[in-house]
mmCIF file of C-alpha atoms in Angstrom:
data_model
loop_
_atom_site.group_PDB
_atom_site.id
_atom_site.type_symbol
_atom_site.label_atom_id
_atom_site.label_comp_id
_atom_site.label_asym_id
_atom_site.label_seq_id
_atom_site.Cartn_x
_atom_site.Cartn_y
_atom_site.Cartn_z
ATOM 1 C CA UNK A 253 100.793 5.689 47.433
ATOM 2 C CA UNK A 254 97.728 7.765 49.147
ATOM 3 C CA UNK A 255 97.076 10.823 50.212
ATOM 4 C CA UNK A 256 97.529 12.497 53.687
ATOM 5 C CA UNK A 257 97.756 15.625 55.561
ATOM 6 C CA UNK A 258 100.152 16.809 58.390
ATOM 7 C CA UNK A 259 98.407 17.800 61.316
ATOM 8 C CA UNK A 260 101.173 17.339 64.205
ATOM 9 C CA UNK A 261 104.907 16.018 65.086
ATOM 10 C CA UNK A 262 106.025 13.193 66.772
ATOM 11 C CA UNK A 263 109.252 14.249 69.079
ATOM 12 C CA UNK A 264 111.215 11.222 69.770
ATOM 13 C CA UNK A 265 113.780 11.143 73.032
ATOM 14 C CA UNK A 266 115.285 7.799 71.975
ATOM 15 C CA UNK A 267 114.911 6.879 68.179
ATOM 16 C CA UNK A 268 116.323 2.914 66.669
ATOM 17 C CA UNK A 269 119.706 3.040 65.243
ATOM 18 C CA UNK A 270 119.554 5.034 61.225
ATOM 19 C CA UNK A 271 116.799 6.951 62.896
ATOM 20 C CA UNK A 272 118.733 9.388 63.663
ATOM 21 C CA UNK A 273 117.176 12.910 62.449
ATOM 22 C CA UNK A 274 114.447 11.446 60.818
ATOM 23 C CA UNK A 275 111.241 14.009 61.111
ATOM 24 C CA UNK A 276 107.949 11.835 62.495
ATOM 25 C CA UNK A 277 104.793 13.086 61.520
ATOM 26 C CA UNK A 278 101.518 12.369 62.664
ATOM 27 C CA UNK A 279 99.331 12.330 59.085
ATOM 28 C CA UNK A 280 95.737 12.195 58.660
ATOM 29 C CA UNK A 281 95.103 9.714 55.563
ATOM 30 C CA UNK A 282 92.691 11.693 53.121
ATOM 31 C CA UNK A 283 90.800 10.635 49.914
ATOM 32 C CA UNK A 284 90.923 11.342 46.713
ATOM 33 C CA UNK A 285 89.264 14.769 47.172
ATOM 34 C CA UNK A 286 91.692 15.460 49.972
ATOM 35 C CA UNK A 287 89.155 14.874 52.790
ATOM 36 C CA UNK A 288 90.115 13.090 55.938
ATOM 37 C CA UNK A 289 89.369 9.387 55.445
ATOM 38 C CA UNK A 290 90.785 6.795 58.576
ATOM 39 C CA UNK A 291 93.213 7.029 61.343
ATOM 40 C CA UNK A 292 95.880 9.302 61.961
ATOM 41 C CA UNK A 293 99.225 7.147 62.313
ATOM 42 C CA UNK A 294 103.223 7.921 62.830
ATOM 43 C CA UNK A 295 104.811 8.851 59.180
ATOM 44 C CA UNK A 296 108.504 9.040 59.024
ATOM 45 C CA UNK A 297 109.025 12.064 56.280
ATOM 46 C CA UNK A 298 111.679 10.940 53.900
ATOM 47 C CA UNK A 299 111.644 14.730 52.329
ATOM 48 C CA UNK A 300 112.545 15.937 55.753
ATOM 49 C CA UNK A 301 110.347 19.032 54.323
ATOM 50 C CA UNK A 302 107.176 18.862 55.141
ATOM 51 C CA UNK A 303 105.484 21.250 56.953
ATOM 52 C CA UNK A 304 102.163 22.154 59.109
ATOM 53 C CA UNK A 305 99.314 21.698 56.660
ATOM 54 C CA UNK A 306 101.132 20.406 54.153
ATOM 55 C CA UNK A 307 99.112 17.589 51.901
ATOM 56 C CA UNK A 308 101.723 14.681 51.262
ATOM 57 C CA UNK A 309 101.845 11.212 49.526
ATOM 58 C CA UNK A 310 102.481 8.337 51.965
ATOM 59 C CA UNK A 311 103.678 4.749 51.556
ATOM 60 C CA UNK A 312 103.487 1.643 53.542
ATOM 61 C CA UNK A 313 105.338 -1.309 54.521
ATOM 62 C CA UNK A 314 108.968 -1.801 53.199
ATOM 63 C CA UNK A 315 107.866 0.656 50.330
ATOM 64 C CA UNK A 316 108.013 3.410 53.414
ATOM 65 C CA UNK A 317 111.024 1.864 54.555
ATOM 66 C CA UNK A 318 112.982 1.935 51.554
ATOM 67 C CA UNK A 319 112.539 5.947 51.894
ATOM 68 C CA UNK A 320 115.087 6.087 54.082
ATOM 69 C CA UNK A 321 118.695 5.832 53.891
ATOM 70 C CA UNK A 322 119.877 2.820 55.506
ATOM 71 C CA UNK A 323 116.615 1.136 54.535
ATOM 72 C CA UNK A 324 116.477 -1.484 57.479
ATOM 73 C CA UNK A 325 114.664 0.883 59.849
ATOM 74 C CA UNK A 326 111.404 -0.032 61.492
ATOM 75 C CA UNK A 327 109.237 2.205 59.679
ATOM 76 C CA UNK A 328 106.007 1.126 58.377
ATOM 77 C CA UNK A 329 104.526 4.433 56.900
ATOM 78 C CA UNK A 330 106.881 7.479 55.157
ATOM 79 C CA UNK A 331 106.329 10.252 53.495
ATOM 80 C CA UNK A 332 107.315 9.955 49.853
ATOM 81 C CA UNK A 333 106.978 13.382 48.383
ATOM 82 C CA UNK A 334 104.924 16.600 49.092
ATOM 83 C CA UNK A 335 101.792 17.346 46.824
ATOM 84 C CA UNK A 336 101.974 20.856 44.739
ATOM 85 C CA UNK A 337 98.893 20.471 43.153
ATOM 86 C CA UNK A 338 95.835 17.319 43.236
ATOM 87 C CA UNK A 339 93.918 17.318 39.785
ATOM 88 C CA UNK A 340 91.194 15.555 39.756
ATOM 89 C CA UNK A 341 89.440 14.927 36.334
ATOM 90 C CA UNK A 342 85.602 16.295 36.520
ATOM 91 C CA UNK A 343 84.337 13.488 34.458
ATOM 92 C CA UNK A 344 85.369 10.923 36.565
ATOM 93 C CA UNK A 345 83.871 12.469 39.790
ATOM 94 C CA UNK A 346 86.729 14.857 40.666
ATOM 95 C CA UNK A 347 86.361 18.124 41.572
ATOM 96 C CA UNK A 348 89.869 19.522 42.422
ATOM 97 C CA UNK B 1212 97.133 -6.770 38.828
ATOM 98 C CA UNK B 1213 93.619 -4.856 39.269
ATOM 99 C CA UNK B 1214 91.579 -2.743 36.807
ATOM 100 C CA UNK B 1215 91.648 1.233 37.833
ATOM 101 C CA UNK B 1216 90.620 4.475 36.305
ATOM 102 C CA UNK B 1217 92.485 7.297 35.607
ATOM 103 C CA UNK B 1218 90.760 9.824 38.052
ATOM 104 C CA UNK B 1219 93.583 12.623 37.946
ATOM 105 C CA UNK B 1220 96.943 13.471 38.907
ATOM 106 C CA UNK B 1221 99.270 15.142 41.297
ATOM 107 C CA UNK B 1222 102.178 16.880 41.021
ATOM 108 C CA UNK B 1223 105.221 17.308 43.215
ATOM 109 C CA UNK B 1224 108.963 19.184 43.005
ATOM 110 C CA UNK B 1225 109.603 17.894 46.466
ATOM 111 C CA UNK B 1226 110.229 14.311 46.637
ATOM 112 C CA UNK B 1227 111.969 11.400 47.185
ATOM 113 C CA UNK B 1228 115.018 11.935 44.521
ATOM 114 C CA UNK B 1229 113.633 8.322 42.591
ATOM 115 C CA UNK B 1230 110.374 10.117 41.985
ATOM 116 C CA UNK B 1231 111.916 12.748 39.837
ATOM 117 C CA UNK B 1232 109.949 13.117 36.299
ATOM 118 C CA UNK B 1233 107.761 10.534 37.416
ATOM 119 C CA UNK B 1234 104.156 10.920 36.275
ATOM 120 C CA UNK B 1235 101.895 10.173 39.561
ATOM 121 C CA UNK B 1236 98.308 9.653 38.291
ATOM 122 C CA UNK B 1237 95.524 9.312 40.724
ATOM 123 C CA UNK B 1238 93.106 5.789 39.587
ATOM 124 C CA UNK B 1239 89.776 4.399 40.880
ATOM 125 C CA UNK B 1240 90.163 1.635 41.543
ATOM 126 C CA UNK B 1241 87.627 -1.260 39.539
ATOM 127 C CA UNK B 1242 85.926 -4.056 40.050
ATOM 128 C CA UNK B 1243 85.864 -6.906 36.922
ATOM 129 C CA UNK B 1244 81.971 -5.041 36.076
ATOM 130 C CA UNK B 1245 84.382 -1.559 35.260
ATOM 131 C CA UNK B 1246 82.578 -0.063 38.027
ATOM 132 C CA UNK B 1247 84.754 2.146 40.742
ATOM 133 C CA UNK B 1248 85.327 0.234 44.143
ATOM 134 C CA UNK B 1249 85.409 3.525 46.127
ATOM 135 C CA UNK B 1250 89.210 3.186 46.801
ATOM 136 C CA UNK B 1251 91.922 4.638 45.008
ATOM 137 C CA UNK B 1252 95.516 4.840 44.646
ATOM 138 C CA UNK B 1253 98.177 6.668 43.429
ATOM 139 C CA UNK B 1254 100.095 4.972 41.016
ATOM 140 C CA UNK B 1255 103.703 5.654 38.427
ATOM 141 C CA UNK B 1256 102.627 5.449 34.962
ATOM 142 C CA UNK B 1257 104.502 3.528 32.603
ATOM 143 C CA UNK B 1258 102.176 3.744 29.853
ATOM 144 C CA UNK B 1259 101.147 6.943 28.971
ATOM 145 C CA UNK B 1260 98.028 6.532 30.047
ATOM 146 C CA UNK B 1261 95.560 9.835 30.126
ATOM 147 C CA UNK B 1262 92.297 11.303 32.061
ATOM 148 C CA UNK B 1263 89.304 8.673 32.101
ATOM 149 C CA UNK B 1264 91.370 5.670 30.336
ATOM 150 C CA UNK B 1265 91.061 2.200 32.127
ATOM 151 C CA UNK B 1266 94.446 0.563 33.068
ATOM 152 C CA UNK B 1267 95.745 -2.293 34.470
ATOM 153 C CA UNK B 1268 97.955 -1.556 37.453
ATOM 154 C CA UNK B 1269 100.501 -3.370 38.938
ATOM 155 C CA UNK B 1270 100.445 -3.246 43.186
ATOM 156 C CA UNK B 1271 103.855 -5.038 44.324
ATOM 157 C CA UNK B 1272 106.889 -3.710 44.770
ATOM 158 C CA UNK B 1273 109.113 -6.068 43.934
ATOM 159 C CA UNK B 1274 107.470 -6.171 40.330
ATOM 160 C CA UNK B 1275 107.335 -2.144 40.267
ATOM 161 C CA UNK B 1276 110.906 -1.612 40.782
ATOM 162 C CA UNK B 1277 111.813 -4.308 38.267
ATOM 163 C CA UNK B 1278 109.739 -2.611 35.525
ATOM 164 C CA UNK B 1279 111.098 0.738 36.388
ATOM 165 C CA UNK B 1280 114.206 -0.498 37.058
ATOM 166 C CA UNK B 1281 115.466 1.173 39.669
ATOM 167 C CA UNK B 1282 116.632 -0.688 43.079
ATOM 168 C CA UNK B 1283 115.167 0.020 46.381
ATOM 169 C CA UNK B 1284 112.588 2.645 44.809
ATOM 170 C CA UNK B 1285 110.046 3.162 47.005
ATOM 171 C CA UNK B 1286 106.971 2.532 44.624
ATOM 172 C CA UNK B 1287 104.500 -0.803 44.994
ATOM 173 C CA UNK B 1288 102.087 0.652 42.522
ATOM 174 C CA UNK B 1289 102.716 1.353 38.891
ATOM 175 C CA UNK B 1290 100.380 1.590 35.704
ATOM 176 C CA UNK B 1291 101.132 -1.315 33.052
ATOM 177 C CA UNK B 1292 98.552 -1.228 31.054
ATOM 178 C CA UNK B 1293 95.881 0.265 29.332
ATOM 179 C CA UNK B 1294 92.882 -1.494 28.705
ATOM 180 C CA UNK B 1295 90.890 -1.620 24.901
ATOM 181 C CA UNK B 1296 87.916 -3.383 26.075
ATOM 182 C CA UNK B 1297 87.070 -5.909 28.403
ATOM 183 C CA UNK B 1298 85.127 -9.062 26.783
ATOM 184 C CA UNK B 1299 81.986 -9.947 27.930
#
């Protein structure tokens, strides 16, 4: 899993079949230290929570897939949970 | 597997309901020298493992959700393994 921001929404007008009222989000991929690092891309959020802002946890693949309920939905990228808090150890070049 | 480093961790009360009392650590990942690739990852520990420890982590999912058991979990990387030394 990896890091990413919300920055947007993705309105569909005609979504695949077990689609149906799943929230697209376009997320920025971040880093470690929660800075923007790549492309933004089309998230399907699992949590159905996420907000404007919001820093997330993302998966890819049929990992992102299997966040929704039926899993056999093209999705390639999903939100898997919303981040409360990133702690990064100082040692180990973190600074939170 | 690959060789990481325990960098930190997030937490999270809303989630996918498989994620619940899951430990999330963030890890650097390693090269075989020890020394931090740049990338990282966010991983389930398994292990226990804390701040700064080296681990071995596990990046498939079919292999993740078999040693955490749970079917159609959607996790491809989990900690299995923490590393003593590395010889040589």
């Amino acid at each position: 899993m990896f890091l990413g921001r919300v920055i947007g929404h993705v309105v569909p007008a005609v979504v695949y079949e077990g689609m149906e009222g799943v929230p697209l989000l376009w997320v920025q991929p971040l880093d470690k230290h929660g800075e923007p690092e790549g492309k933004p891309f089309v998230c399907a959020d699992s949590t159905r929570m996420a907000g404007p802002d919001e820093m997330v946890y993302w998966e890819a693949s049929r990992e992102a897939a299997l966040t929704l309920e039926p899993s056999y939905v093209p999705v390639d990228h999903a939100v898997v949970g919303l981040v409360n808090d990133l702690q990064l150890d100082e040692k180990n070049g973190g600074d939170a | 597997m690959i060789l990481a480093r325990v960098a930190g961790r997030i937490t999270s009360t809303i989630h996918h309901p498989d994620m619940t009392g899951r430990k999330l650590l963030v890890l650097d990942k390693l090269d075989a020298q020890g020394q931090s690739t740049g990338a990282y990852v966010i991983a389930v520990d398994t292990v226990g493992a804390g701040a700064g420890e080296t681990v071995i982590m596990l990046d498939e999912g079919n292999g993740a959700r078999q040693i955490l058991g749970v079917a159609n979990m959607p996790v491809r990387s989990v900690v299995v393994g923490i590393v003593d030394q590395i010889p040589g």
